[in-house]
C-alpha cells in the first residue's frame, strides 16, 4: 500500500466518526497502546473514556491494556498529541531553499 493509499484509508475511516470525535482522533493521531499504529489504519478508531478524557485506540483489543494503567495511557495520549502537533507545525513551515 502506498502512503497516498494509506492516507486515503485513514481519512475514510476517520470520516466515520462524529465531527467532534474526528477532531480529537486527528489530534491524537496514533493508538494510545500500539503507538506505531495510526488511528484509522485498522478501521474506525475505538474510543474509550479514561478519567473523563476521551482516548482513541486502533481497535477494541487495546481497551483492556489502556484501562490497566490509566495514568500511563493518559500520559501517552498527551505525548502523541504533542508529537502530532509538532508534525503538523513542521509541515506548515515554508520550506527553506
XYZ file of C-alpha atoms in Angstrom:
97
model
C 0.000 0.000 0.000
C 1.391 3.410 -0.915
C 1.440 6.220 1.574
C -1.201 8.009 -0.531
C -3.447 4.935 -0.317
C -2.853 4.709 3.438
C -3.680 8.399 3.876
C -6.902 7.944 1.903
C -7.842 4.909 4.013
C -7.140 6.763 7.250
C -9.177 9.766 6.102
C -12.071 7.481 5.118
C -12.122 5.687 8.477
C -11.839 8.921 10.492
C -14.731 10.377 8.476
C -16.976 7.729 10.057
C -16.533 9.366 13.482
C -18.645 12.276 14.665
C -17.073 15.659 13.779
C -16.083 16.196 17.418
C -14.525 12.731 17.779
C -12.813 13.049 14.400
C -11.120 16.252 15.541
C -9.973 14.583 18.782
C -8.733 11.456 16.971
C -6.839 13.550 14.413
C -5.181 15.490 17.250
C -4.095 12.218 18.912
C -3.037 10.641 15.617
C -1.894 7.272 16.934
C -3.210 4.457 19.111
C -2.549 5.051 22.817
C -1.380 1.436 23.212
C 0.085 0.469 19.832
C 1.640 3.887 19.291
C 3.133 2.915 15.918
C -0.406 2.384 14.570
C -2.011 5.460 13.092
C -5.643 5.829 14.007
C -7.766 4.685 11.077
C -5.316 2.121 9.682
C -7.229 -0.760 11.292
C -10.716 0.623 10.722
C -12.713 3.187 12.651
C -10.774 4.160 15.793
C -12.176 2.759 19.038
C -12.997 5.372 21.683
C -12.944 4.819 25.425
C -13.138 7.242 28.325
C -10.417 7.258 30.965
C -10.877 9.643 33.884
C -13.436 11.603 31.839
C -10.977 12.012 28.960
C -11.500 10.501 25.511
C -8.822 8.060 24.423
C -8.681 6.637 20.920
C -7.323 3.194 20.156
C -6.611 1.386 16.898
C -9.029 -1.381 17.879
C -11.199 -2.720 20.690
C -8.461 -5.224 21.543
C -6.324 -2.434 23.044
C -9.028 -1.309 25.505
C -8.052 -3.706 28.310
C -4.411 -2.600 28.225
C -5.435 1.071 28.100
C -7.595 0.682 31.202
C -4.944 -1.317 33.095
C -2.799 1.771 33.788
C -4.940 4.896 33.282
C -2.178 7.352 34.216
C 0.271 5.814 31.741
C -2.371 5.773 28.997
C -3.258 9.433 29.539
C 0.442 10.369 29.581
C 0.885 8.525 26.281
C -2.092 10.379 24.777
C -0.516 13.703 25.771
C 2.805 12.672 24.177
C 1.018 11.605 20.998
C -0.884 14.886 20.780
C 2.373 16.819 21.214
C 4.014 14.676 18.502
C 1.147 15.215 16.056
C 1.113 18.968 16.759
C 4.876 19.152 16.109
C 4.491 17.156 12.863
C 1.692 19.481 11.706
C 3.715 22.569 12.530
C 6.698 21.187 10.637
C 4.523 20.552 7.542
C 3.167 24.105 7.664
C 6.577 25.795 7.837
C 7.677 27.156 4.483
C 10.435 25.064 3.005
C 13.786 26.790 3.063
C 15.801 26.759 -0.150
